[in-house]
Amino acid sequence: MARTADKLIAQIKQDISDGVLKPGDQLEEADLANRFGVSRTPIREAIRALVDCGALETRPRKGAIVRCLTANELLDLFEVAAELEAMACRLAAGSLTDAEADAIQQGLDLCRKAADANDTVRYAKANIAFHDAIHQACGNHWLIEQLKQHEIRINPYRSMPYEVRGRLEQSFKEHAEICNAILSGDGVKACDLMRDHMMLQGKRLPSLIKTLGALAE
């Protein structure tokens, strides 16, 4: 039972991280049981664990939903993530291998192609690939683990500013500047650029989410 629940927890976390499940989405036990071909017992166990870790929350008459962050919580989250991402850039720039440089460049190329096509879904995936390549290049195991813990909470929100006209193009330009700084070994510049990139996005989110009706008051 525990193994089944663990697999369910991992998959639901991945769905949240990938944006398949968005903040406010309701999780129906029957639908999950049918999807995974299991009874409701491990589903309930997985949901309890995800509520305990803060990925889900429960509400009267709605049951379990993907947790919606308040405006203040969201800004706090992006503030912490900005510092962690900035640190990853600084470390990556100081110890970059050819393979790591290629992975970061490939992530940037994916962003460019998605931006050129104005494909927000593809860009969201490319964005995660770009950031993940930088994380892997930082060479700090504990920092990578901290970034993974933040991803489940922050990834569902990262793509929301892409609905703003011109944001894909601007995001790609910011990525390109960050990439160039890392590849040139300028850790301080890369660090500052990434911090600004993350905080600009974070500051846009509260008003955007309220407009879309996705943030619980």
Short mmCIF file of C-alpha atoms in Angstrom, two decimals:
data_model
loop_
_atom_site.label_atom_id
_atom_site.label_comp_id
_atom_site.label_asym_id
_atom_site.label_seq_id
_atom_site.Cartn_x
_atom_site.Cartn_y
_atom_site.Cartn_z
CA MET A 1 0.00 0.00 0.00
CA ALA A 2 2.78 2.39 0.95
CA ARG A 3 4.55 1.83 -2.36
CA THR A 4 1.37 2.55 -4.31
CA ALA A 5 0.73 5.71 -2.30
CA ASP A 6 4.35 6.84 -2.84
CA LYS A 7 3.97 6.44 -6.60
CA LEU A 8 0.72 8.40 -6.51
CA ILE A 9 2.34 11.17 -4.47
CA ALA A 10 5.23 11.41 -6.95
CA GLN A 11 2.89 11.53 -9.96
CA ILE A 12 0.53 14.11 -8.49
CA LYS A 13 3.51 16.26 -7.50
CA GLN A 14 4.80 15.98 -11.07
CA ASP A 15 1.38 16.94 -12.45
CA ILE A 16 1.38 20.04 -10.24
CA SER A 17 4.95 20.91 -11.21
CA ASP A 18 4.19 20.48 -14.92
CA GLY A 19 1.04 22.57 -14.70
CA VAL A 20 -1.28 19.68 -15.54
CA LEU A 21 -2.92 20.39 -12.19
CA LYS A 22 -3.27 24.11 -11.53
CA PRO A 23 -3.89 26.07 -8.31
CA GLY A 24 -7.53 25.63 -7.34
CA ASP A 25 -8.05 22.41 -9.31
CA GLN A 26 -10.08 19.84 -7.41
CA LEU A 27 -8.84 16.25 -7.04
CA GLU A 28 -11.64 13.72 -7.32
CA GLU A 29 -10.89 10.41 -5.63
CA ALA A 30 -12.97 8.46 -8.17
CA ASP A 31 -11.19 10.07 -11.14
CA LEU A 32 -7.75 9.39 -9.64
CA ALA A 33 -8.69 5.79 -8.82
CA ASN A 34 -9.79 5.23 -12.41
CA ARG A 35 -6.73 6.94 -13.83
CA PHE A 36 -4.24 4.95 -11.81
CA GLY A 37 -6.22 1.71 -11.60
CA VAL A 38 -6.15 1.54 -7.80
CA SER A 39 -8.64 1.58 -4.96
CA ARG A 40 -9.51 4.76 -3.10
CA THR A 41 -7.46 3.77 -0.04
CA PRO A 42 -4.00 4.64 -1.47
CA ILE A 43 -5.55 7.69 -3.15
CA ARG A 44 -6.69 8.97 0.25
CA GLU A 45 -3.29 8.19 1.76
CA ALA A 46 -1.53 10.13 -1.00
CA ILE A 47 -3.90 13.09 -0.65
CA ARG A 48 -3.31 13.24 3.13
CA ALA A 49 0.45 13.26 2.57
CA LEU A 50 0.19 16.01 -0.04
CA VAL A 51 -1.98 18.10 2.28
CA ASP A 52 0.60 17.62 5.05
CA CYS A 53 3.44 18.82 2.80
CA GLY A 54 1.45 21.87 1.63
CA ALA A 55 0.93 20.88 -2.01
CA LEU A 56 -2.82 20.40 -1.51
CA GLU A 57 -5.40 21.88 0.83
CA THR A 58 -8.89 20.81 1.83
CA ARG A 59 -12.00 22.96 1.68
CA PRO A 60 -15.58 22.37 2.82
CA ARG A 61 -17.74 20.82 0.08
CA LYS A 62 -14.80 20.72 -2.32
CA GLY A 63 -12.45 18.23 -0.71
CA ALA A 64 -8.80 18.34 -1.78
CA ILE A 65 -7.61 21.02 -4.20
CA VAL A 66 -4.22 22.18 -5.41
CA ARG A 67 -3.24 24.82 -2.90
CA CYS A 68 -3.80 28.45 -3.89
CA LEU A 69 -1.27 30.86 -2.46
CA THR A 70 -2.26 34.30 -1.26
CA ALA A 71 -0.63 37.35 -2.86
CA ASN A 72 1.75 37.75 0.09
CA GLU A 73 2.65 34.06 0.13
CA LEU A 74 3.33 34.19 -3.59
CA LEU A 75 5.65 37.17 -3.34
CA ASP A 76 7.47 35.58 -0.40
CA LEU A 77 7.88 32.36 -2.39
CA PHE A 78 9.31 34.14 -5.43
CA GLU A 79 11.62 36.18 -3.21
CA VAL A 80 13.17 33.02 -1.76
CA ALA A 81 13.23 31.28 -5.15
CA ALA A 82 14.92 34.32 -6.71
CA GLU A 83 17.80 34.07 -4.23
CA LEU A 84 18.18 30.31 -4.73
CA GLU A 85 18.08 30.60 -8.52
CA ALA A 86 20.54 33.49 -8.41
CA MET A 87 22.94 31.44 -6.30
CA ALA A 88 22.68 28.57 -8.78
CA CYS A 89 23.67 30.94 -11.60
CA ARG A 90 26.67 32.25 -9.68
CA LEU A 91 27.92 28.76 -8.87
CA ALA A 92 27.28 27.46 -12.38
CA ALA A 93 29.26 30.30 -13.94
CA GLY A 94 32.25 29.45 -11.78
CA SER A 95 32.49 25.73 -12.52
CA LEU A 96 30.81 25.14 -15.89
CA THR A 97 31.69 22.07 -17.95
CA ASP A 98 31.21 21.81 -21.71
CA ALA A 99 28.32 19.38 -21.24
CA GLU A 100 26.61 21.70 -18.76
CA ALA A 101 27.09 24.68 -21.07
CA ASP A 102 25.53 22.69 -23.92
CA ALA A 103 22.53 21.76 -21.74
CA ILE A 104 21.91 25.39 -20.79
CA GLN A 105 22.22 26.47 -24.43
CA GLN A 106 19.82 23.72 -25.50
CA GLY A 107 17.30 24.93 -22.91
CA LEU A 108 17.65 28.46 -24.28
CA ASP A 109 17.16 27.20 -27.86
CA LEU A 110 13.92 25.50 -26.79
CA CYS A 111 12.75 28.80 -25.29
CA ARG A 112 13.59 30.66 -28.51
CA LYS A 113 11.65 28.23 -30.70
CA ALA A 114 8.61 28.34 -28.41
CA ALA A 115 8.72 32.14 -28.20
CA ASP A 116 9.00 32.44 -31.99
CA ALA A 117 5.90 30.24 -32.31
CA ASN A 118 4.14 32.18 -29.53
CA ASP A 119 3.41 28.78 -27.95
CA THR A 120 2.90 29.35 -24.23
CA VAL A 121 2.59 25.63 -23.42
CA ARG A 122 5.87 24.77 -25.12
CA TYR A 123 7.52 27.81 -23.59
CA ALA A 124 6.48 26.78 -20.09
CA LYS A 125 8.18 23.40 -20.57
CA ALA A 126 11.23 25.01 -22.19
CA ASN A 127 11.47 27.48 -19.32
CA ILE A 128 11.62 24.65 -16.79
CA ALA A 129 14.26 22.85 -18.91
CA PHE A 130 16.39 26.02 -19.05
CA HIS A 131 16.22 26.63 -15.31
CA ASP A 132 16.82 22.95 -14.54
CA ALA A 133 19.96 22.92 -16.69
CA ILE A 134 21.32 25.80 -14.61
CA HIS A 135 20.38 23.99 -11.39
CA GLN A 136 22.24 20.86 -12.48
CA ALA A 137 25.28 22.94 -13.45
CA CYS A 138 25.60 24.62 -10.05
CA GLY A 139 27.27 21.53 -8.58
CA ASN A 140 25.74 21.96 -5.12
CA HIS A 141 23.64 18.98 -4.06
CA TRP A 142 21.85 20.77 -1.22
CA LEU A 143 20.99 23.76 -3.36
CA ILE A 144 19.56 21.46 -6.05
CA GLU A 145 17.42 19.74 -3.40
CA GLN A 146 16.12 23.08 -2.12
CA LEU A 147 15.24 24.14 -5.67
CA LYS A 148 13.35 20.88 -6.20
CA GLN A 149 11.32 21.51 -3.05
CA HIS A 150 10.37 24.96 -4.33
CA GLU A 151 9.44 23.76 -7.82
CA ILE A 152 6.27 21.99 -6.75
CA ARG A 153 4.92 25.26 -5.32
CA ILE A 154 6.30 27.75 -7.82
CA ASN A 155 6.03 25.97 -11.19
CA PRO A 156 2.22 26.15 -11.42
CA TYR A 157 2.52 29.95 -11.28
CA ARG A 158 5.53 30.48 -13.53
CA SER A 159 3.64 30.31 -16.79
CA MET A 160 0.83 32.70 -15.82
CA PRO A 161 2.67 35.90 -16.91
CA TYR A 162 3.05 34.36 -20.38
CA GLU A 163 -0.56 35.36 -21.00
CA VAL A 164 0.58 39.00 -20.94
CA ARG A 165 1.25 40.26 -24.44
CA GLY A 166 4.95 40.36 -25.26
CA ARG A 167 6.02 38.46 -22.13
CA LEU A 168 7.35 35.42 -24.03
CA GLU A 169 9.70 37.58 -26.07
CA GLN A 170 10.83 39.51 -23.00
CA SER A 171 11.33 36.33 -20.99
CA PHE A 172 13.47 34.86 -23.77
CA LYS A 173 15.62 38.02 -23.88
CA GLU A 174 16.15 37.77 -20.12
CA HIS A 175 17.06 34.09 -20.48
CA ALA A 176 19.54 34.92 -23.25
CA GLU A 177 21.25 37.54 -21.08
CA ILE A 178 21.45 35.10 -18.17
CA CYS A 179 22.83 32.38 -20.44
CA ASN A 180 25.49 34.69 -21.91
CA ALA A 181 26.61 35.77 -18.44
CA ILE A 182 26.92 32.18 -17.24
CA LEU A 183 28.77 31.00 -20.36
CA SER A 184 31.18 33.92 -20.10
CA GLY A 185 31.91 33.06 -16.47
CA ASP A 186 30.45 36.27 -15.04
CA GLY A 187 28.78 34.85 -11.95
CA VAL A 188 27.94 38.19 -10.36
CA LYS A 189 26.13 39.44 -13.47
CA ALA A 190 24.33 36.13 -13.96
CA CYS A 191 23.26 36.20 -10.32
CA ASP A 192 21.84 39.74 -10.58
CA LEU A 193 20.08 39.04 -13.88
CA MET A 194 18.41 35.90 -12.56
CA ARG A 195 17.26 37.62 -9.38
CA ASP A 196 15.68 40.43 -11.40
CA HIS A 197 14.12 37.91 -13.82
CA MET A 198 12.46 35.96 -11.03
CA MET A 199 11.26 38.98 -9.05
CA LEU A 200 9.79 40.71 -12.10
CA GLN A 201 7.71 37.63 -12.74
CA GLY A 202 6.76 37.29 -9.09
CA LYS A 203 5.57 40.89 -8.85
CA ARG A 204 3.31 40.45 -11.88
CA LEU A 205 1.55 37.42 -10.50
CA PRO A 206 -0.78 38.64 -7.73
CA SER A 207 -2.68 41.07 -9.95
CA LEU A 208 -2.68 38.66 -12.88
CA ILE A 209 -4.01 35.78 -10.79
CA LYS A 210 -6.78 37.94 -9.35
CA THR A 211 -7.73 39.00 -12.87
CA LEU A 212 -7.92 35.36 -13.95
CA GLY A 213 -9.92 34.47 -10.84
CA ALA A 214 -7.40 31.79 -9.88
CA LEU A 215 -6.40 33.11 -6.48
CA ALA A 216 -8.53 32.43 -3.43
CA GLU A 217 -9.17 35.46 -1.28
#
